[in-house]
XYZ file of C-alpha atoms in Angstrom:
495
model
C -9.877 25.736 39.885
C -8.600 23.883 36.768
C -5.959 25.491 34.511
C -7.566 26.764 31.423
C -5.865 26.346 28.084
C -6.180 28.876 25.232
C -7.257 27.084 22.174
C -7.662 23.455 20.978
C -4.827 22.023 18.953
C -5.617 20.375 15.631
C -5.662 16.912 17.096
C -8.238 17.785 19.808
C -10.197 19.924 17.314
C -10.492 16.910 14.895
C -11.445 14.572 17.656
C -14.147 16.957 18.712
C -15.546 17.419 15.264
C -15.883 13.685 14.778
C -17.606 13.309 18.222
C -19.993 15.984 17.594
C -21.002 14.741 14.072
C -21.666 11.335 15.621
C -23.579 12.858 18.512
C -25.763 14.812 16.179
C -26.710 11.592 14.215
C -27.159 9.540 17.364
C -29.169 12.322 19.197
C -31.532 12.960 16.151
C -32.182 9.209 15.810
C -32.989 8.801 19.609
C -35.115 11.894 19.569
C -37.065 10.737 16.539
C -37.681 7.384 18.161
C -38.883 9.022 21.461
C -41.287 11.426 19.696
C -42.522 8.640 17.638
C -43.399 6.568 20.809
C -45.384 9.613 22.054
C -47.186 9.764 18.637
C -46.251 13.556 18.143
C -46.284 13.144 14.391
C -49.730 11.529 14.342
C -53.071 13.405 14.483
C -54.804 10.766 16.647
C -53.780 10.219 20.172
C -52.070 6.703 20.597
C -53.656 4.489 23.031
C -51.933 3.638 26.207
C -50.334 6.926 27.059
C -50.174 8.011 30.676
C -51.743 11.442 31.611
C -48.282 12.827 31.950
C -47.241 11.770 28.501
C -50.458 13.032 27.004
C -49.771 16.539 28.300
C -46.168 16.227 27.073
C -47.377 15.168 23.622
C -49.688 18.294 23.455
C -46.797 20.577 24.404
C -44.459 18.998 21.986
C -46.921 19.378 19.082
C -47.364 22.990 20.114
C -43.580 23.416 19.957
C -43.481 22.075 16.363
C -46.215 24.684 15.423
C -44.260 27.357 17.213
C -41.049 26.428 15.273
C -43.077 27.136 12.230
C -44.648 23.827 10.926
C -47.242 21.316 11.719
C -46.107 18.200 13.695
C -48.113 16.138 11.295
C -45.840 17.212 8.172
C -42.235 15.956 7.669
C -41.038 19.642 7.831
C -42.593 20.476 10.986
C -41.658 17.146 12.815
C -38.050 17.322 11.574
C -37.745 20.821 13.023
C -38.868 19.439 16.402
C -36.624 16.390 16.137
C -33.617 18.692 15.529
C -34.524 20.853 18.484
C -35.058 17.992 20.853
C -31.827 16.330 19.637
C -29.775 19.554 20.241
C -31.284 20.157 23.753
C -30.806 16.562 24.864
C -27.081 16.325 23.697
C -26.054 19.783 24.758
C -27.465 19.503 28.350
C -25.225 16.375 28.744
C -22.178 18.136 27.100
C -22.592 21.198 29.268
C -22.791 19.057 32.301
C -19.353 17.547 31.457
C -17.946 21.117 30.857
C -19.076 21.970 34.423
C -17.822 18.686 35.941
C -14.428 19.087 34.372
C -14.085 22.602 35.658
C -15.172 21.586 39.190
C -18.316 23.534 38.716
C -21.083 20.912 38.575
C -22.948 21.793 41.799
C -25.150 19.503 43.949
C -28.488 21.157 44.997
C -27.044 21.504 48.474
C -24.296 23.667 47.123
C -21.201 21.350 47.069
C -19.279 20.460 43.796
C -19.718 16.847 42.556
C -17.766 14.759 40.203
C -19.289 12.450 37.596
C -18.291 9.490 39.706
C -20.211 10.904 42.650
C -23.226 11.500 40.320
C -23.014 7.865 39.411
C -23.436 6.890 43.112
C -26.084 9.394 43.727
C -28.175 8.665 40.642
C -30.538 6.105 42.221
C -31.515 8.317 45.109
C -32.635 10.998 42.635
C -34.614 8.590 40.532
C -32.013 8.809 37.554
C -30.810 5.876 35.587
C -27.128 6.938 35.566
C -24.573 9.578 36.321
C -25.005 11.452 33.031
C -28.698 12.021 33.498
C -28.224 13.325 37.015
C -25.321 15.539 35.860
C -27.633 16.940 33.112
C -30.222 17.491 35.695
C -27.922 19.357 38.026
C -26.757 21.370 35.094
C -30.339 22.347 34.217
C -30.954 23.510 37.639
C -27.794 25.489 37.736
C -28.602 27.128 34.378
C -32.478 27.770 34.339
C -31.957 30.588 31.951
C -30.238 28.375 29.575
C -32.263 25.091 29.843
C -35.779 26.069 30.609
C -36.970 23.313 32.870
C -40.471 23.476 31.323
C -39.249 22.989 27.765
C -41.047 19.925 26.447
C -37.948 18.878 24.431
C -35.999 18.415 27.652
C -38.850 16.382 29.321
C -38.817 13.597 26.743
C -36.930 10.480 27.830
C -34.707 8.854 25.414
C -34.718 5.167 25.129
C -31.801 3.435 26.922
C -29.850 2.552 23.797
C -30.176 6.099 22.439
C -29.067 7.658 25.717
C -26.146 5.185 26.197
C -24.869 5.977 22.536
C -24.646 9.650 23.561
C -23.020 8.788 26.961
C -20.243 6.674 25.096
C -19.352 9.483 22.744
C -19.324 11.930 25.525
C -17.064 9.768 27.634
C -14.601 9.085 24.884
C -13.706 12.952 24.500
C -10.493 14.123 25.821
C -10.616 16.012 29.081
C -8.383 18.854 27.675
C -11.277 19.789 25.343
C -13.481 20.837 28.269
C -10.659 23.187 29.609
C -10.130 25.158 26.284
C -11.544 28.616 25.795
C -12.565 27.991 22.230
C -14.119 24.565 22.560
C -17.719 25.830 22.733
C -17.394 27.795 19.603
C -16.086 24.753 17.685
C -18.918 22.737 19.134
C -21.555 24.801 17.396
C -19.545 25.083 14.164
C -19.154 21.275 13.907
C -22.868 20.623 14.752
C -23.734 22.836 11.621
C -21.092 21.549 9.368
C -23.261 18.859 7.481
C -26.056 21.383 7.071
C -23.600 23.870 5.764
C -22.326 21.454 3.207
C -25.886 20.443 2.148
C -27.131 24.179 1.724
C -23.977 25.089 -0.319
C -24.199 21.994 -2.510
C -27.996 22.653 -3.144
C -27.378 26.021 -4.806
C -30.734 27.146 -3.566
C -31.483 30.765 -2.450
C -30.683 31.175 1.271
C -33.012 32.340 3.958
C -34.664 31.086 7.131
C -33.284 27.792 8.532
C -30.452 27.682 6.038
C -29.003 31.271 7.011
C -27.303 30.371 10.118
C -25.499 27.346 8.794
C -24.068 29.311 5.918
C -23.256 32.724 7.488
C -21.996 31.904 11.006
C -18.204 31.420 11.227
C -15.749 30.973 14.219
C -13.724 34.110 14.749
C -10.060 33.561 15.560
C -9.093 34.737 19.100
C -6.511 37.120 17.688
C -9.094 38.958 15.677
C -11.481 39.339 18.626
C -8.623 40.649 20.868
C -7.470 43.069 18.195
C -10.932 44.612 17.821
C -11.688 44.640 21.548
C -8.354 46.107 22.679
C -8.568 48.981 20.052
C -12.197 49.780 21.321
C -12.678 48.914 24.895
C -8.899 48.843 25.523
C -8.233 52.150 23.848
C -11.181 53.703 25.832
C -9.709 52.467 29.027
C -6.113 53.663 28.120
C -7.593 57.178 27.291
C -9.087 57.423 30.821
C -6.343 55.556 32.704
C -3.043 55.847 30.768
C -1.087 54.600 33.743
C -3.285 51.553 34.431
C -1.262 48.286 34.710
C -3.945 46.799 32.349
C -2.802 48.977 29.425
C 0.701 47.376 29.253
C -1.085 43.962 28.796
C -2.966 45.010 25.607
C -0.863 43.194 23.021
C -2.704 44.508 19.941
C -3.456 48.159 21.047
C -2.449 50.645 18.372
C -0.575 53.420 19.932
C 0.193 57.057 19.181
C 3.864 57.095 18.041
C 4.660 60.442 19.573
C 2.885 60.028 22.748
C 2.874 56.336 23.356
C -0.796 56.410 24.235
C -3.655 54.704 22.538
C -4.178 56.269 19.079
C -7.981 56.729 19.657
C -9.271 58.923 22.404
C -13.137 57.956 22.243
C -14.037 61.224 23.652
C -17.720 60.754 22.985
C -17.927 57.623 25.231
C -18.618 57.671 28.960
C -16.180 57.827 31.615
C -18.059 55.489 34.056
C -17.959 51.764 33.255
C -21.549 51.588 34.496
C -22.555 53.677 31.589
C -20.814 51.702 28.958
C -22.914 49.263 26.909
C -21.759 46.749 24.377
C -23.841 44.509 22.012
C -22.877 41.737 19.777
C -25.936 41.506 17.378
C -24.732 38.368 15.735
C -23.116 36.793 18.738
C -22.637 33.213 17.696
C -21.072 31.019 20.424
C -20.248 34.191 22.455
C -16.681 34.804 21.488
C -16.668 38.639 21.595
C -19.012 38.657 24.665
C -16.704 36.324 26.657
C -13.475 38.339 25.831
C -15.290 41.653 26.468
C -16.548 40.295 29.832
C -12.954 39.521 30.906
C -11.738 42.933 29.828
C -14.479 44.910 31.653
C -14.190 42.569 34.647
C -10.524 43.465 35.116
C -11.308 47.163 34.477
C -13.888 47.196 37.271
C -11.586 45.161 39.652
C -8.783 47.708 39.206
C -10.946 50.883 39.245
C -13.322 49.882 42.233
C -11.195 47.377 44.129
C -13.751 44.632 43.579
C -13.209 40.914 43.738
C -13.512 38.874 40.581
C -17.088 37.650 41.364
C -18.496 41.061 42.273
C -16.939 42.714 39.051
C -17.980 39.932 36.886
C -21.579 40.170 38.064
C -21.576 43.891 37.471
C -20.476 43.205 33.835
C -23.250 40.833 33.277
C -25.755 43.155 34.888
C -24.809 46.460 33.195
C -22.508 46.203 30.261
C -23.094 43.177 28.014
C -25.832 42.367 25.480
C -26.243 39.968 22.758
C -28.677 38.848 19.800
C -28.515 35.908 17.624
C -30.488 34.338 14.747
C -30.176 30.835 16.144
C -31.601 29.794 19.524
C -28.960 27.340 19.851
C -26.187 29.992 19.610
C -27.922 32.066 22.286
C -27.875 28.954 24.592
C -24.114 28.472 23.961
C -23.275 32.185 24.337
C -25.117 32.268 27.741
C -23.307 29.076 28.804
C -20.034 30.362 27.683
C -20.592 33.671 29.631
C -21.627 31.690 32.818
C -18.488 29.425 32.475
C -16.345 32.485 32.124
C -17.892 34.092 35.253
C -17.590 30.897 37.295
C -13.932 30.177 36.215
C -12.768 33.643 37.130
C -14.907 34.177 40.338
C -16.142 30.852 41.548
C -19.561 29.244 41.509
C -22.431 31.589 42.571
C -25.911 32.382 41.263
C -25.388 34.666 38.301
C -27.278 37.610 37.001
C -29.131 36.349 33.756
C -27.043 37.335 30.716
C -28.876 39.908 28.536
C -29.147 37.808 25.491
C -32.012 37.007 23.246
C -32.926 34.964 20.203
C -33.955 37.388 17.388
C -34.558 34.588 14.767
C -37.646 32.720 16.074
C -40.337 33.384 13.402
C -43.669 34.394 14.603
C -45.522 31.897 12.459
C -47.602 30.329 14.934
C -51.292 31.312 14.780
C -51.774 34.960 15.802
C -54.720 34.091 17.845
C -52.489 31.946 19.973
C -50.183 34.774 20.718
C -53.059 37.075 21.490
C -54.551 34.344 23.732
C -51.424 34.572 26.010
C -52.630 38.066 27.204
C -56.404 37.874 26.803
C -56.922 37.378 30.535
C -55.660 40.808 31.173
C -58.507 42.524 29.096
C -55.891 45.046 27.988
C -56.268 46.558 24.530
C -52.716 48.075 24.836
C -50.992 44.574 25.500
C -53.037 42.988 22.738
C -52.036 45.526 20.228
C -48.450 45.159 21.327
C -48.627 41.437 20.914
C -49.987 41.882 17.370
C -47.151 44.331 16.495
C -44.604 41.760 17.932
C -46.127 39.036 15.786
C -45.928 41.310 12.652
C -42.298 42.325 13.391
C -41.050 38.683 13.726
C -42.982 37.179 10.877
C -39.797 36.730 9.091
C -37.264 36.895 11.899
C -35.507 33.643 11.029
C -34.365 35.453 7.729
C -33.991 39.103 9.007
C -32.751 38.706 12.727
C -30.855 41.739 13.804
C -31.669 43.809 10.668
C -35.133 44.348 12.353
C -35.845 47.639 13.763
C -38.969 47.598 16.108
C -39.950 51.269 15.800
C -39.458 51.573 11.943
C -40.716 47.981 10.893
C -43.720 47.409 13.172
C -44.104 50.519 15.343
C -43.782 48.348 18.411
C -42.420 51.124 20.531
C -39.075 52.574 21.804
C -36.613 51.350 24.215
C -38.537 53.102 27.166
C -41.807 51.519 26.277
C -40.689 47.953 25.782
C -39.456 47.017 29.265
C -43.007 47.854 30.603
C -44.479 45.609 28.032
C -41.922 42.869 28.819
C -42.511 43.156 32.542
C -46.344 42.828 32.028
C -45.929 39.874 29.722
C -43.633 37.923 32.048
C -46.163 38.314 34.850
C -48.811 36.393 32.799
C -47.163 33.932 30.605
C -46.487 31.103 32.862
C -49.149 29.045 31.013
C -51.426 28.349 34.019
C -51.174 24.560 33.434
C -51.980 24.708 29.828
C -49.123 23.186 27.726
C -49.977 25.091 24.627
C -50.253 28.357 26.392
C -46.916 27.839 28.009
C -45.155 27.283 24.586
C -46.695 30.254 22.943
C -46.403 32.446 25.952
C -42.667 31.787 25.985
C -42.408 32.720 22.307
C -44.213 36.038 23.065
C -41.934 36.812 26.036
C -38.843 35.935 23.920
C -39.962 38.211 21.203
C -40.581 41.098 23.545
C -37.005 40.797 24.987
C -35.385 40.655 21.531
C -37.440 43.637 20.504
C -36.159 45.623 23.512
C -32.520 44.806 22.796
C -33.126 45.705 19.082
C -34.706 49.037 19.914
C -31.802 50.249 22.358
C -28.720 52.266 21.475
C -25.289 51.099 22.652
C -21.849 52.467 23.219
C -20.098 49.839 21.187
C -21.395 47.336 18.609
C -18.815 44.553 17.980
C -19.553 41.581 15.768
C -18.369 39.367 12.865
C -21.035 40.457 10.355
C -22.893 37.752 8.194
C -21.681 37.713 4.550
C -24.188 36.715 1.784
C -24.129 38.195 -1.761
C -27.429 39.409 -3.163
C -27.381 36.665 -5.852
C -27.611 34.143 -3.059
C -30.390 35.775 -1.060
C -33.853 34.420 -0.761
C -36.618 37.064 -1.746
C -37.417 37.871 1.809
C -33.774 39.102 2.514
C -33.415 40.780 -0.753
C -36.521 42.672 -0.733
C -35.987 43.943 2.848
C -32.489 45.104 2.117
C -33.682 46.949 -0.984
C -36.360 48.769 0.873
C -34.524 49.545 4.061
C -30.785 49.623 3.038
C -30.713 50.260 -0.704
C -27.076 51.478 -0.730
C -26.004 48.168 1.086
C -28.231 45.778 -0.792
C -25.551 43.953 -2.689
C -24.228 42.023 0.291
C -25.958 41.124 3.603
C -22.791 42.279 5.371
C -23.157 45.881 4.058
C -26.798 46.029 4.972
C -25.984 44.768 8.416
C -23.359 47.420 8.843
C -25.854 50.058 7.883
C -28.427 48.729 10.453
C -25.798 49.066 13.111
């Protein structure tokens, strides 16, 4: 395994920022051109498209509608361009993260380098090493890169693809070995959007919200908070544990030398402890909690790193995020942490969900995803999900399924999700596949929103009432009147 550095120094961070800004511009230009060739922004079907590309065009236009706009309008088309650009660049970026950590795996189960991918590319029908590496990364991470996502199925023109490859190849290898690199990647991707929104002085909601409220949390802050919650809980149950002496930030009782907090209401068994970050960003809290809980399980149960890590992913960690791109980065960060600590293996799917995808697609399309079941109960549940998530891109983790839409409690929702997942494959219909995926995602987010957890840990979003769009302001006035002056206070009251 490669040696992992703690954080990026200022020089590496500056280099990464410049590369990410260039990559966003290049990727959006390439994606716009590729979508234009397919005529995605045109009402009439262009002549000369193959049957495969016709089907892809239909799926992409459905994706634009699912994102909240018509593909024929500049707003809807721009949202689709941004989504495609992000997916195309980050699949390549994640592939290099894997390669530099000796974790890029051939379908036969052996690690491969980028140089070996270059030799293998022709036999897989790929144009070069980067495209093959991205393909391997997608296959390794099906829960992160959905292989049926139409944004990943478009082919960028050679000049666009090569521009991204040059940017990626120029990045210093040390970047891919740093623990905080993924967090900075997202922050830099959003930086121009952040500046544009702040300079506009418009009221903030929807697509603007993530860019303005999401901030990188420094490692020492994360560790202080986790060591005085998870760490203090562990110290109260296992005061002589070797782990306790390694908690640098743990506040101790001066008289007894033990953790100052006892956490008497918490469970004794790690299997029963649940932690959620409802604004998980790039997964900083979740990754550090993963390592703490993994070490605790290894010590208590005598497990190896891989078995202990898998148990943490299965039973302990949950996350919600407003921005689907953050969910993707968080899931990858957890996968990378699990593989770095315990070696490559097939992982339990992290319990993460995007809570910010607005249900602005036509309700009939959502209902059509379950109509073959002829179930009144499922149809009503889908209608409630659609109503709950109508303004999800503004409200996110403030939403409460039982109080806001009567969707059901945490015991009912898993049954709904199980039923939905069994029927939302799309059956060859590209539109049904896109909207079916949205319904399933909403159901998962609702399930996580409805649960109760042992510990909620997060960096809350700050937004004063004077800057809030009417959707956020009215919701907070109605549901959290005492906290309405700042989104952060309303968020704390929801938690």
